[in-house]
mmCIF file of C-alpha atoms in Angstrom:
data_model
loop_
_atom_site.group_PDB
_atom_site.id
_atom_site.type_symbol
_atom_site.label_atom_id
_atom_site.label_comp_id
_atom_site.label_asym_id
_atom_site.label_seq_id
_atom_site.Cartn_x
_atom_site.Cartn_y
_atom_site.Cartn_z
ATOM 1 C CA MET X 1036 32.985 145.327 107.883
ATOM 2 C CA SER X 1037 34.378 141.846 107.687
ATOM 3 C CA LEU X 1038 37.255 141.323 105.339
ATOM 4 C CA ALA X 1039 35.659 138.046 104.318
ATOM 5 C CA SER X 1040 38.992 136.650 103.284
ATOM 6 C CA SER X 1041 36.973 133.492 103.011
ATOM 7 C CA LEU X 1042 36.027 133.917 99.387
ATOM 8 C CA VAL X 1043 32.885 131.837 99.778
ATOM 9 C CA VAL X 1044 31.896 131.233 103.381
ATOM 10 C CA SER X 1045 29.518 128.598 104.636
ATOM 11 C CA SER X 1046 26.488 130.448 105.938
ATOM 12 C CA ASN X 1047 25.890 128.145 108.897
ATOM 13 C CA VAL X 1048 29.389 128.109 110.367
ATOM 14 C CA GLU X 1049 30.986 130.759 112.529
ATOM 15 C CA LEU X 1050 34.711 130.920 113.050
ATOM 16 C CA SER X 1051 36.115 132.408 116.205
ATOM 17 C CA PRO X 1052 39.669 133.216 117.244
ATOM 18 C CA SER X 1053 39.348 130.801 120.135
ATOM 19 C CA SER X 1054 38.681 127.969 117.693
ATOM 20 C CA PHE X 1055 42.162 128.587 116.286
ATOM 21 C CA GLY X 1056 43.655 128.824 119.758
ATOM 22 C CA PHE X 1057 45.412 132.154 119.283
ATOM 23 C CA LEU X 1058 43.286 134.772 121.065
ATOM 24 C CA ASP X 1059 45.114 134.366 124.368
ATOM 25 C CA SER X 1060 48.488 134.528 122.664
ATOM 26 C CA VAL X 1061 47.866 137.938 121.119
ATOM 27 C CA ARG X 1062 46.262 139.301 124.277
ATOM 28 C CA ASP X 1063 49.012 138.119 126.597
ATOM 29 C CA GLY X 1064 51.967 138.043 124.233
ATOM 30 C CA PRO X 1065 53.369 135.052 122.370
ATOM 31 C CA GLN X 1066 55.322 132.472 124.330
ATOM 32 C CA ILE X 1067 57.131 130.548 121.619
ATOM 33 C CA PRO X 1068 58.206 127.015 122.540
ATOM 34 C CA ASP X 1069 61.623 126.004 121.222
ATOM 35 C CA SER X 1070 60.053 123.134 119.345
ATOM 36 C CA PHE X 1071 58.026 125.613 117.260
ATOM 37 C CA ARG X 1072 61.067 127.631 116.179
ATOM 38 C CA PHE X 1073 62.769 127.514 112.823
ATOM 39 C CA SER X 1074 66.477 128.094 112.444
ATOM 40 C CA SER X 1075 66.988 131.685 111.312
ATOM 41 C CA ARG X 1076 69.779 130.478 109.024
ATOM 42 C CA ASN X 1077 67.876 127.964 106.932
ATOM 43 C CA ARG X 1078 64.336 128.282 108.328
ATOM 44 C CA VAL X 1079 63.773 124.604 108.894
ATOM 45 C CA PRO X 1080 62.119 123.191 112.022
ATOM 46 C CA ASN X 1081 64.388 122.811 115.025
ATOM 47 C CA LEU X 1082 63.006 119.759 116.710
ATOM 48 C CA ILE X 1083 65.350 119.152 119.618
ATOM 49 C CA ASN X 1084 62.474 117.440 121.346
ATOM 50 C CA LYS X 1085 61.138 115.478 118.403
ATOM 51 C CA LYS X 1086 58.260 113.990 120.380
ATOM 52 C CA GLN X 1087 56.591 117.385 120.754
ATOM 53 C CA LYS X 1088 54.256 118.224 117.889
ATOM 54 C CA TRP X 1089 52.193 121.248 116.918
ATOM 55 C CA GLY X 1090 48.806 120.941 118.544
ATOM 56 C CA ASN X 1091 45.710 120.800 116.400
ATOM 57 C CA HIS X 1092 44.036 123.247 118.742
ATOM 58 C CA SER X 1093 46.291 126.005 117.414
ATOM 59 C CA HIS X 1094 45.646 126.084 114.316
ATOM 60 C CA SER X 1095 49.686 149.688 83.083
ATOM 61 C CA THR X 1096 52.326 150.741 85.598
ATOM 62 C CA GLU X 1097 50.087 153.600 86.771
ATOM 63 C CA LEU X 1098 48.024 152.841 89.795
ATOM 64 C CA LYS X 1099 44.616 154.405 89.554
ATOM 65 C CA TYR X 1100 41.096 154.243 90.830
ATOM 66 C CA PRO X 1101 37.716 155.620 89.758
ATOM 67 C CA ILE X 1102 36.566 158.904 91.208
ATOM 68 C CA LEU X 1103 33.214 160.634 91.247
ATOM 69 C CA HIS X 1104 32.702 163.827 89.284
ATOM 70 C CA GLU X 1105 29.561 165.922 89.295
ATOM 71 C CA SER X 1106 28.616 164.176 86.078
ATOM 72 C CA GLY X 1107 29.249 160.713 87.539
ATOM 73 C CA TYR X 1108 32.092 158.204 87.436
ATOM 74 C CA GLY X 1109 34.413 158.201 84.503
ATOM 75 C CA SER X 1110 37.918 159.533 84.877
ATOM 76 C CA VAL X 1111 40.653 158.060 86.983
ATOM 77 C CA ILE X 1112 43.325 159.656 89.070
ATOM 78 C CA VAL X 1113 46.952 158.611 89.312
ATOM 79 C CA ALA X 1114 49.224 158.542 92.317
ATOM 80 C CA SER X 1115 49.962 161.987 93.653
ATOM 81 C CA MET X 1116 51.332 163.980 96.561
ATOM 82 C CA VAL X 1117 49.592 167.019 97.976
ATOM 83 C CA ALA X 1118 50.509 169.722 100.477
ATOM 84 C CA ASN X 1119 48.533 169.840 103.698
ATOM 85 C CA PRO X 1120 47.496 173.113 105.383
ATOM 86 C CA ALA X 1121 50.732 173.133 107.390
ATOM 87 C CA GLY X 1122 52.732 173.219 104.188
ATOM 88 C CA GLU X 1123 54.042 169.669 104.597
ATOM 89 C CA ILE X 1124 53.928 167.216 101.715
ATOM 90 C CA ALA X 1125 51.266 164.628 102.429
ATOM 91 C CA VAL X 1126 51.417 161.384 100.491
ATOM 92 C CA SER X 1127 48.051 160.392 99.091
ATOM 93 C CA ALA X 1128 46.541 157.008 99.866
ATOM 94 C CA GLU X 1129 47.140 155.980 96.303
ATOM 95 C CA GLN X 1130 50.824 156.925 96.395
ATOM 96 C CA LYS X 1131 51.296 154.844 99.538
ATOM 97 C CA VAL X 1132 49.717 151.851 97.839
ATOM 98 C CA TYR X 1133 51.627 152.463 94.615
ATOM 99 C CA ASN X 1134 54.911 152.345 96.518
ATOM 100 C CA VAL X 1135 54.045 148.955 97.986
ATOM 101 C CA VAL X 1136 52.996 147.601 94.585
ATOM 102 C CA MET X 1137 56.284 148.648 93.027
ATOM 103 C CA LYS X 1138 58.214 147.016 95.860
ATOM 104 C CA GLN X 1139 56.359 143.727 95.366
ATOM 105 C CA ALA X 1140 56.934 143.812 91.613
ATOM 106 C CA ALA X 1141 60.641 144.510 92.093
ATOM 107 C CA LEU X 1142 60.924 141.559 94.468
ATOM 108 C CA VAL X 1143 59.486 139.175 91.888
ATOM 109 C CA LYS X 1144 61.593 140.653 89.085
ATOM 110 C CA ARG X 1145 64.748 140.013 91.125
ATOM 111 C CA GLN X 1146 63.589 136.432 91.577
ATOM 112 C CA LEU X 1147 63.036 136.112 87.840
ATOM 113 C CA ARG X 1148 66.540 137.404 87.076
ATOM 114 C CA THR X 1149 68.245 135.078 89.531
ATOM 115 C CA ALA X 1150 66.197 131.948 88.933
ATOM 116 C CA GLY X 1151 65.376 132.291 85.251
ATOM 117 C CA GLU X 1152 61.708 131.727 86.003
ATOM 118 C CA LEU X 1153 59.491 132.076 89.043
ATOM 119 C CA ASP X 1154 59.362 128.697 90.680
ATOM 120 C CA VAL X 1155 59.311 127.017 94.053
ATOM 121 C CA LYS X 1156 62.550 126.809 95.985
ATOM 122 C CA PRO X 1157 63.548 123.262 96.954
ATOM 123 C CA ASP X 1158 62.693 122.029 100.407
ATOM 124 C CA ILE X 1159 65.450 122.052 103.017
ATOM 125 C CA VAL X 1160 64.082 119.700 105.635
ATOM 126 C CA LEU X 1161 65.674 118.078 108.638
ATOM 127 C CA PRO X 1162 64.987 114.357 109.087
ATOM 128 C CA GLY X 1163 61.671 113.710 110.774
ATOM 129 C CA THR X 1164 60.176 117.169 110.216
ATOM 130 C CA LEU X 1165 58.496 116.815 106.825
ATOM 131 C CA SER X 1166 55.503 114.984 108.291
ATOM 132 C CA LEU X 1167 54.954 117.837 110.741
ATOM 133 C CA LEU X 1168 54.941 120.424 107.948
ATOM 134 C CA ASN X 1169 52.566 118.272 105.927
ATOM 135 C CA GLU X 1170 50.297 118.088 108.960
ATOM 136 C CA ALA X 1171 50.383 121.887 109.261
ATOM 137 C CA TYR X 1172 49.489 122.369 105.601
ATOM 138 C CA ASP X 1173 46.761 119.742 105.795
ATOM 139 C CA ARG X 1174 45.175 121.645 108.663
ATOM 140 C CA CYS X 1175 45.268 124.854 106.592
ATOM 141 C CA GLY X 1176 43.573 122.964 103.770
ATOM 142 C CA GLU X 1177 40.865 121.750 106.124
ATOM 143 C CA VAL X 1178 40.150 125.306 107.303
ATOM 144 C CA CYS X 1179 40.022 126.576 103.715
ATOM 145 C CA ALA X 1180 37.723 123.702 102.675
ATOM 146 C CA GLU X 1181 35.355 124.386 105.563
ATOM 147 C CA TYR X 1182 35.040 128.153 105.241
ATOM 148 C CA ALA X 1183 35.777 128.824 101.552
ATOM 149 C CA LYS X 1184 34.374 125.807 99.766
ATOM 150 C CA THR X 1185 34.231 127.137 96.220
ATOM 151 C CA PHE X 1186 37.655 128.724 96.368
ATOM 152 C CA TYR X 1187 39.073 125.521 97.862
ATOM 153 C CA LEU X 1188 37.738 123.489 94.954
ATOM 154 C CA GLY X 1189 39.403 125.914 92.571
ATOM 155 C CA THR X 1190 42.775 125.363 94.224
ATOM 156 C CA MET X 1191 42.605 121.682 93.279
ATOM 157 C CA LEU X 1192 44.017 122.558 89.846
ATOM 158 C CA MET X 1193 47.121 124.188 91.316
ATOM 159 C CA THR X 1194 50.403 122.374 91.765
ATOM 160 C CA PRO X 1195 50.643 120.862 95.276
ATOM 161 C CA GLU X 1196 53.220 123.434 96.425
ATOM 162 C CA ARG X 1197 51.204 126.428 95.210
ATOM 163 C CA GLN X 1198 48.026 124.912 96.605
ATOM 164 C CA LYS X 1199 49.452 124.506 100.093
ATOM 165 C CA ALA X 1200 50.962 127.982 100.066
ATOM 166 C CA ILE X 1201 47.637 129.599 99.127
ATOM 167 C CA TRP X 1202 45.936 127.695 101.943
ATOM 168 C CA ALA X 1203 48.532 128.968 104.417
ATOM 169 C CA ILE X 1204 48.072 132.587 103.291
ATOM 170 C CA TYR X 1205 44.292 132.227 103.382
ATOM 171 C CA VAL X 1206 44.334 130.946 106.973
ATOM 172 C CA TRP X 1207 46.616 133.738 108.201
ATOM 173 C CA CYS X 1208 44.341 136.365 106.615
ATOM 174 C CA ARG X 1209 41.273 134.804 108.162
ATOM 175 C CA ARG X 1210 42.799 134.632 111.599
ATOM 176 C CA THR X 1211 43.863 138.269 111.327
ATOM 177 C CA ASP X 1212 40.385 139.359 110.264
ATOM 178 C CA GLU X 1213 38.749 137.426 113.084
ATOM 179 C CA LEU X 1214 40.711 139.471 115.617
ATOM 180 C CA VAL X 1215 38.555 142.545 115.010
ATOM 181 C CA ASP X 1216 35.448 141.047 113.410
ATOM 182 C CA GLY X 1217 35.042 137.760 115.245
ATOM 183 C CA PRO X 1218 32.907 136.988 118.301
ATOM 184 C CA ASN X 1219 35.771 137.921 120.639
ATOM 185 C CA ALA X 1220 36.559 141.234 118.959
ATOM 186 C CA SER X 1221 35.669 143.172 122.114
ATOM 187 C CA HIS X 1222 38.738 141.686 123.806
ATOM 188 C CA ILE X 1223 41.140 142.929 121.140
ATOM 189 C CA THR X 1224 43.169 146.081 121.824
ATOM 190 C CA PRO X 1225 45.843 147.939 119.830
ATOM 191 C CA THR X 1226 48.411 146.225 122.041
ATOM 192 C CA ALA X 1227 47.050 142.839 121.015
ATOM 193 C CA LEU X 1228 47.484 143.785 117.356
ATOM 194 C CA ASP X 1229 51.025 144.932 118.081
ATOM 195 C CA ARG X 1230 51.689 141.475 119.502
ATOM 196 C CA TRP X 1231 50.113 139.833 116.473
ATOM 197 C CA GLU X 1232 52.445 141.878 114.254
ATOM 198 C CA ALA X 1233 55.461 140.909 116.382
ATOM 199 C CA ARG X 1234 54.380 137.307 115.977
ATOM 200 C CA LEU X 1235 54.234 137.844 112.200
ATOM 201 C CA GLU X 1236 57.791 139.170 112.202
ATOM 202 C CA GLU X 1237 58.928 136.126 114.173
ATOM 203 C CA LEU X 1238 57.173 133.934 111.642
ATOM 204 C CA PHE X 1239 59.015 135.565 108.736
ATOM 205 C CA GLN X 1240 62.275 134.991 110.622
ATOM 206 C CA GLY X 1241 61.490 131.284 110.739
ATOM 207 C CA ARG X 1242 60.140 131.185 114.305
ATOM 208 C CA PRO X 1243 56.452 130.184 114.066
ATOM 209 C CA PHE X 1244 54.299 130.154 117.176
ATOM 210 C CA ASP X 1245 51.963 127.307 116.273
ATOM 211 C CA MET X 1246 51.003 124.810 113.613
ATOM 212 C CA LEU X 1247 49.290 127.230 111.245
ATOM 213 C CA ASP X 1248 52.076 129.782 111.585
ATOM 214 C CA ALA X 1249 54.526 127.021 110.652
ATOM 215 C CA ALA X 1250 52.811 126.470 107.310
ATOM 216 C CA LEU X 1251 53.127 130.152 106.414
ATOM 217 C CA ALA X 1252 56.720 130.290 107.710
ATOM 218 C CA ASP X 1253 57.558 127.477 105.303
ATOM 219 C CA THR X 1254 55.657 129.165 102.454
ATOM 220 C CA VAL X 1255 57.636 132.407 102.675
ATOM 221 C CA THR X 1256 60.890 130.460 102.294
ATOM 222 C CA LYS X 1257 59.699 128.996 98.998
ATOM 223 C CA PHE X 1258 58.088 131.964 97.283
ATOM 224 C CA PRO X 1259 59.155 135.640 96.991
ATOM 225 C CA VAL X 1260 56.491 136.782 99.445
ATOM 226 C CA ASP X 1261 57.246 140.059 101.210
ATOM 227 C CA ILE X 1262 56.110 140.880 104.734
ATOM 228 C CA GLN X 1263 54.761 144.370 103.922
ATOM 229 C CA PRO X 1264 51.273 143.363 102.669
ATOM 230 C CA PHE X 1265 50.825 141.226 105.811
ATOM 231 C CA LYS X 1266 51.808 144.145 108.050
ATOM 232 C CA ASP X 1267 49.521 146.417 106.061
ATOM 233 C CA MET X 1268 46.590 144.085 106.660
ATOM 234 C CA ILE X 1269 47.213 144.338 110.397
ATOM 235 C CA GLU X 1270 47.224 148.137 109.961
ATOM 236 C CA GLY X 1271 43.760 147.796 108.450
ATOM 237 C CA MET X 1272 42.642 146.004 111.611
ATOM 238 C CA ARG X 1273 44.034 148.897 113.655
ATOM 239 C CA MET X 1274 41.947 151.285 111.557
ATOM 240 C CA ASP X 1275 38.858 149.268 112.466
ATOM 241 C CA LEU X 1276 39.597 149.838 116.139
ATOM 242 C CA ARG X 1277 40.034 153.597 115.898
ATOM 243 C CA LYS X 1278 38.091 154.753 112.846
ATOM 244 C CA SER X 1279 34.414 154.397 111.970
ATOM 245 C CA ARG X 1280 34.018 157.116 109.287
ATOM 246 C CA TYR X 1281 35.826 157.905 106.023
ATOM 247 C CA LYS X 1282 35.590 161.467 104.793
ATOM 248 C CA ASN X 1283 36.319 160.660 101.134
ATOM 249 C CA PHE X 1284 37.168 157.801 98.819
ATOM 250 C CA ASP X 1285 40.902 158.422 99.163
ATOM 251 C CA GLU X 1286 40.650 157.456 102.831
ATOM 252 C CA LEU X 1287 38.371 154.535 102.070
ATOM 253 C CA TYR X 1288 40.649 153.351 99.269
ATOM 254 C CA LEU X 1289 43.573 153.103 101.688
ATOM 255 C CA TYR X 1290 41.421 151.058 104.059
ATOM 256 C CA CYS X 1291 40.320 148.819 101.162
ATOM 257 C CA TYR X 1292 43.957 148.280 100.253
ATOM 258 C CA TYR X 1293 44.857 147.374 103.827
ATOM 259 C CA VAL X 1294 42.097 144.821 104.360
ATOM 260 C CA ALA X 1295 41.657 143.477 100.830
ATOM 261 C CA GLY X 1296 44.148 144.679 98.223
ATOM 262 C CA THR X 1297 46.914 143.175 100.317
ATOM 263 C CA VAL X 1298 45.477 139.707 99.659
ATOM 264 C CA GLY X 1299 46.144 140.117 95.959
ATOM 265 C CA LEU X 1300 49.746 141.196 96.581
ATOM 266 C CA MET X 1301 50.330 138.258 98.933
ATOM 267 C CA SER X 1302 48.960 135.761 96.421
ATOM 268 C CA VAL X 1303 50.589 136.652 93.088
ATOM 269 C CA PRO X 1304 54.074 135.390 94.020
ATOM 270 C CA VAL X 1305 52.472 132.029 94.813
ATOM 271 C CA MET X 1306 50.020 131.859 91.930
ATOM 272 C CA GLY X 1307 52.722 132.804 89.470
ATOM 273 C CA ILE X 1308 52.709 134.719 86.195
ATOM 274 C CA ALA X 1309 52.129 132.825 82.959
ATOM 275 C CA PRO X 1310 55.439 132.167 81.138
ATOM 276 C CA GLU X 1311 53.884 133.407 77.904
ATOM 277 C CA SER X 1312 52.677 136.673 79.467
ATOM 278 C CA GLN X 1313 53.990 139.806 77.759
ATOM 279 C CA ALA X 1314 52.658 142.101 80.470
ATOM 280 C CA SER X 1315 55.078 143.912 82.760
ATOM 281 C CA THR X 1316 55.405 142.617 86.297
ATOM 282 C CA GLU X 1317 54.224 146.011 87.556
ATOM 283 C CA SER X 1318 51.011 145.865 85.522
ATOM 284 C CA VAL X 1319 50.276 142.347 86.782
ATOM 285 C CA TYR X 1320 50.688 143.542 90.366
ATOM 286 C CA ASN X 1321 48.419 146.515 89.721
ATOM 287 C CA ALA X 1322 45.802 144.087 88.468
ATOM 288 C CA ALA X 1323 46.399 141.891 91.529
ATOM 289 C CA LEU X 1324 45.758 144.903 93.740
ATOM 290 C CA ALA X 1325 42.494 145.576 91.889
ATOM 291 C CA LEU X 1326 41.660 141.882 92.191
ATOM 292 C CA GLY X 1327 42.071 141.886 95.950
ATOM 293 C CA ILE X 1328 40.015 145.046 96.325
ATOM 294 C CA ALA X 1329 37.294 143.972 93.871
ATOM 295 C CA ASN X 1330 36.921 140.521 95.391
ATOM 296 C CA GLN X 1331 36.641 141.719 98.939
ATOM 297 C CA ALA X 1332 36.134 145.362 99.756
ATOM 298 C CA PRO X 1333 33.418 146.941 97.562
ATOM 299 C CA PRO X 1334 31.031 143.950 97.535
ATOM 300 C CA ASN X 1335 31.316 143.439 101.279
ATOM 301 C CA ILE X 1336 31.117 147.129 102.123
ATOM 302 C CA LEU X 1337 28.000 147.585 100.020
ATOM 303 C CA ARG X 1338 26.436 144.304 101.169
ATOM 304 C CA ASP X 1339 27.018 144.971 104.877
ATOM 305 C CA VAL X 1340 25.872 148.597 105.178
ATOM 306 C CA GLY X 1341 23.059 147.746 107.596
ATOM 307 C CA GLU X 1342 25.142 145.334 109.658
ATOM 308 C CA ASP X 1343 27.997 147.814 109.948
ATOM 309 C CA ALA X 1344 25.610 150.642 110.881
ATOM 310 C CA ARG X 1345 24.312 148.580 113.786
ATOM 311 C CA ARG X 1346 27.905 148.443 115.015
ATOM 312 C CA GLY X 1347 28.269 152.216 114.629
ATOM 313 C CA ARG X 1348 30.438 151.991 111.507
ATOM 314 C CA ILE X 1349 29.903 153.587 108.095
ATOM 315 C CA TYR X 1350 32.293 152.487 105.349
ATOM 316 C CA LEU X 1351 31.035 154.959 102.756
ATOM 317 C CA PRO X 1352 32.655 158.232 101.616
ATOM 318 C CA GLN X 1353 31.148 161.022 103.701
ATOM 319 C CA ASP X 1354 31.607 163.627 100.972
ATOM 320 C CA GLU X 1355 29.769 161.478 98.412
ATOM 321 C CA LEU X 1356 26.930 160.850 100.863
ATOM 322 C CA ALA X 1357 26.607 164.608 101.325
ATOM 323 C CA GLN X 1358 26.634 165.185 97.554
ATOM 324 C CA ALA X 1359 23.761 162.703 97.282
ATOM 325 C CA GLY X 1360 21.791 164.551 99.975
ATOM 326 C CA LEU X 1361 22.310 161.780 102.548
ATOM 327 C CA SER X 1362 23.684 161.753 106.085
ATOM 328 C CA ASP X 1363 24.689 159.312 108.806
ATOM 329 C CA GLU X 1364 21.168 159.581 110.200
ATOM 330 C CA ASP X 1365 19.751 158.199 106.943
ATOM 331 C CA ILE X 1366 22.103 155.211 107.217
ATOM 332 C CA PHE X 1367 21.224 154.509 110.831
ATOM 333 C CA ALA X 1368 17.504 154.841 110.045
ATOM 334 C CA GLY X 1369 17.868 152.366 107.175
ATOM 335 C CA ARG X 1370 15.664 154.304 104.779
ATOM 336 C CA VAL X 1371 15.668 153.107 101.162
ATOM 337 C CA THR X 1372 14.805 156.284 99.252
ATOM 338 C CA ASP X 1373 15.404 157.429 95.687
ATOM 339 C CA LYS X 1374 18.435 159.349 96.931
ATOM 340 C CA TRP X 1375 19.805 156.140 98.441
ATOM 341 C CA ARG X 1376 19.129 154.145 95.282
ATOM 342 C CA ASN X 1377 20.949 156.706 93.143
ATOM 343 C CA PHE X 1378 23.849 156.770 95.571
ATOM 344 C CA MET X 1379 24.097 152.979 95.536
ATOM 345 C CA LYS X 1380 23.968 152.855 91.737
ATOM 346 C CA ASN X 1381 27.075 155.032 91.616
ATOM 347 C CA GLN X 1382 28.856 152.965 94.274
ATOM 348 C CA ILE X 1383 28.105 149.750 92.387
ATOM 349 C CA LYS X 1384 29.274 151.298 89.130
ATOM 350 C CA ARG X 1385 32.643 152.103 90.698
ATOM 351 C CA ALA X 1386 32.895 148.617 92.222
ATOM 352 C CA ARG X 1387 32.386 147.069 88.801
ATOM 353 C CA MET X 1388 35.225 149.188 87.427
ATOM 354 C CA PHE X 1389 37.525 147.464 89.912
ATOM 355 C CA PHE X 1390 36.298 144.095 88.660
ATOM 356 C CA ASP X 1391 36.978 145.142 85.065
ATOM 357 C CA GLU X 1392 40.524 146.113 85.993
ATOM 358 C CA ALA X 1393 41.058 142.877 87.899
ATOM 359 C CA GLU X 1394 39.918 140.684 85.008
ATOM 360 C CA LYS X 1395 42.726 142.025 82.849
ATOM 361 C CA GLY X 1396 45.257 140.594 85.254
ATOM 362 C CA VAL X 1397 43.736 137.143 85.692
ATOM 363 C CA LEU X 1398 44.675 136.254 82.121
ATOM 364 C CA GLU X 1399 48.329 136.908 82.964
ATOM 365 C CA LEU X 1400 48.425 134.439 85.856
ATOM 366 C CA ASN X 1401 49.846 130.947 85.676
ATOM 367 C CA LYS X 1402 47.281 128.683 83.991
ATOM 368 C CA ALA X 1403 46.884 126.383 87.008
ATOM 369 C CA SER X 1404 46.068 129.364 89.249
ATOM 370 C CA ARG X 1405 43.348 131.018 87.181
ATOM 371 C CA TRP X 1406 40.369 128.834 88.075
ATOM 372 C CA PRO X 1407 39.953 129.798 91.767
ATOM 373 C CA VAL X 1408 40.581 133.451 90.902
ATOM 374 C CA TRP X 1409 37.940 133.467 88.169
ATOM 375 C CA ALA X 1410 35.505 131.624 90.449
ATOM 376 C CA SER X 1411 35.846 134.246 93.176
ATOM 377 C CA LEU X 1412 35.597 137.118 90.690
ATOM 378 C CA LEU X 1413 32.386 135.775 89.177
ATOM 379 C CA LEU X 1414 30.810 135.108 92.562
ATOM 380 C CA TYR X 1415 31.687 138.460 94.095
ATOM 381 C CA ARG X 1416 30.404 140.279 91.032
ATOM 382 C CA GLN X 1417 27.093 138.565 91.664
ATOM 383 C CA ILE X 1418 26.852 140.121 95.131
ATOM 384 C CA LEU X 1419 26.455 143.463 93.366
ATOM 385 C CA ASP X 1420 23.719 141.946 91.186
ATOM 386 C CA GLU X 1421 21.919 140.697 94.287
ATOM 387 C CA ILE X 1422 22.023 144.146 95.904
ATOM 388 C CA GLU X 1423 20.298 145.493 92.800
ATOM 389 C CA ALA X 1424 17.789 142.629 92.884
ATOM 390 C CA ASN X 1425 16.967 143.625 96.498
ATOM 391 C CA ASP X 1426 16.110 147.130 95.263
ATOM 392 C CA TYR X 1427 19.242 148.479 96.992
ATOM 393 C CA ASP X 1428 17.939 147.518 100.431
ATOM 394 C CA ASN X 1429 21.197 146.566 102.100
ATOM 395 C CA PHE X 1430 19.843 147.669 105.474
ATOM 396 C CA THR X 1431 17.453 144.800 106.157
ATOM 397 C CA LYS X 1432 18.233 142.356 103.340
ATOM 398 C CA ARG X 1433 21.526 140.525 102.952
ATOM 399 C CA ALA X 1434 22.675 140.024 99.377
ATOM 400 C CA TYR X 1435 24.018 136.520 98.964
ATOM 401 C CA VAL X 1436 24.764 134.181 96.091
ATOM 402 C CA SER X 1437 22.725 130.984 96.172
ATOM 403 C CA LYS X 1438 24.366 127.569 96.238
ATOM 404 C CA ALA X 1439 23.009 126.848 92.758
ATOM 405 C CA LYS X 1440 24.659 129.979 91.361
ATOM 406 C CA LYS X 1441 27.923 129.068 93.079
ATOM 407 C CA ILE X 1442 27.877 125.646 91.457
ATOM 408 C CA LEU X 1443 27.090 127.134 88.053
ATOM 409 C CA ALA X 1444 29.975 129.566 88.422
ATOM 410 C CA LEU X 1445 32.568 126.786 88.642
ATOM 411 C CA PRO X 1446 32.363 125.489 85.029
ATOM 412 C CA MET X 1447 32.100 129.058 83.762
ATOM 413 C CA ALA X 1448 35.201 130.014 85.715
ATOM 414 C CA TYR X 1449 37.009 126.926 84.453
ATOM 415 C CA GLY X 1450 36.218 127.875 80.853
ATOM 416 C CA ARG X 1451 37.619 131.352 81.356
ATOM 417 C CA ALA X 1452 40.678 129.918 83.099
ATOM 418 C CA LEU X 1453 41.616 128.122 79.898
ATOM 419 C CA LEU X 1454 42.128 131.492 78.188
ATOM 420 C CA GLY X 1455 45.641 132.805 78.602
ATOM 421 C CA PRO X 1456 47.444 136.022 77.712
ATOM 422 C CA SER X 1457 46.573 137.318 74.254
#
């Protein structure tokens, strides 16, 4: 399943790792030129050889989720720990995610206490380097505009600093996703992902490998962005290499967090919380987690069932398939039966519960950041509508939102963005 970190992707364009010029670097290990490195002390470009430039070729405080009872969806579960058969305490998927959410919230709260309000740190730039950073951010904007047109338009209302930072995060997520879902995915090994993670750590230490890394390296100096969600997304890519079945929703939820919920946690420090918001930082981050999952995982999982099956992958809870009287063979055969329709109705119902949870948090975001978030929420909700319109045939029919509906969503999203915290 593709992460589809491109919130609205052009249907006639395909992005490959080679087009960003980083496939060889993660296969063979990064070789970081001195002119790409940032000083670890102040994280500003160290341009000893100023003539060398980055090449364009490189471009509620309780966490919960819906569960299925015999009578259908309704209740929620909270984070918990359980004992495994060996008597050891096993942390549930939700507890793992909850711990990360609390860490992110604490990071922002510390920033709020020290700075008075969440804002952008001032630039510390050596003479002659600002134009290179601007070039890096411009390239990120071009990538976002090409592959996520509607979302890109929504970012136009953000302040320039927030806008550029969101572009940089978007591009890193897309590049990461392309490692395991792009045309060259067959070349990617666990070792390559280890190298990509090492490259991420270098980036957070102010030592970017290429132009696009440099934009993100600058972003993390200006906003209280933590490395953990980025590392967790790479862990989701590792899961794609070694795992093709999920025995229950707890397992699938952890995967959804890794490949999608992380995007929400990465973005909130940049998008900002509305000054007038009375919500706790923790509750806003819980909503951000739901936002990332709702916008990416359930719609894409349910839309791409047939495509994933042809690749030997099934991103559906095995226990819930069994309860519905379905098996892997039914998925591979692509049979749309009454059992399948009933199963899909329940999956869509749960997906919409994530959207409902996410919408609560959008109102708490900084006013200038709400439009692109609302636009993506409205559009991804419509993927679920299109699956229903296709009579739940997600084996041979691809649910997509038409260009006309995308255009209509923009003024609707803008109207909702004007509403702030109650």
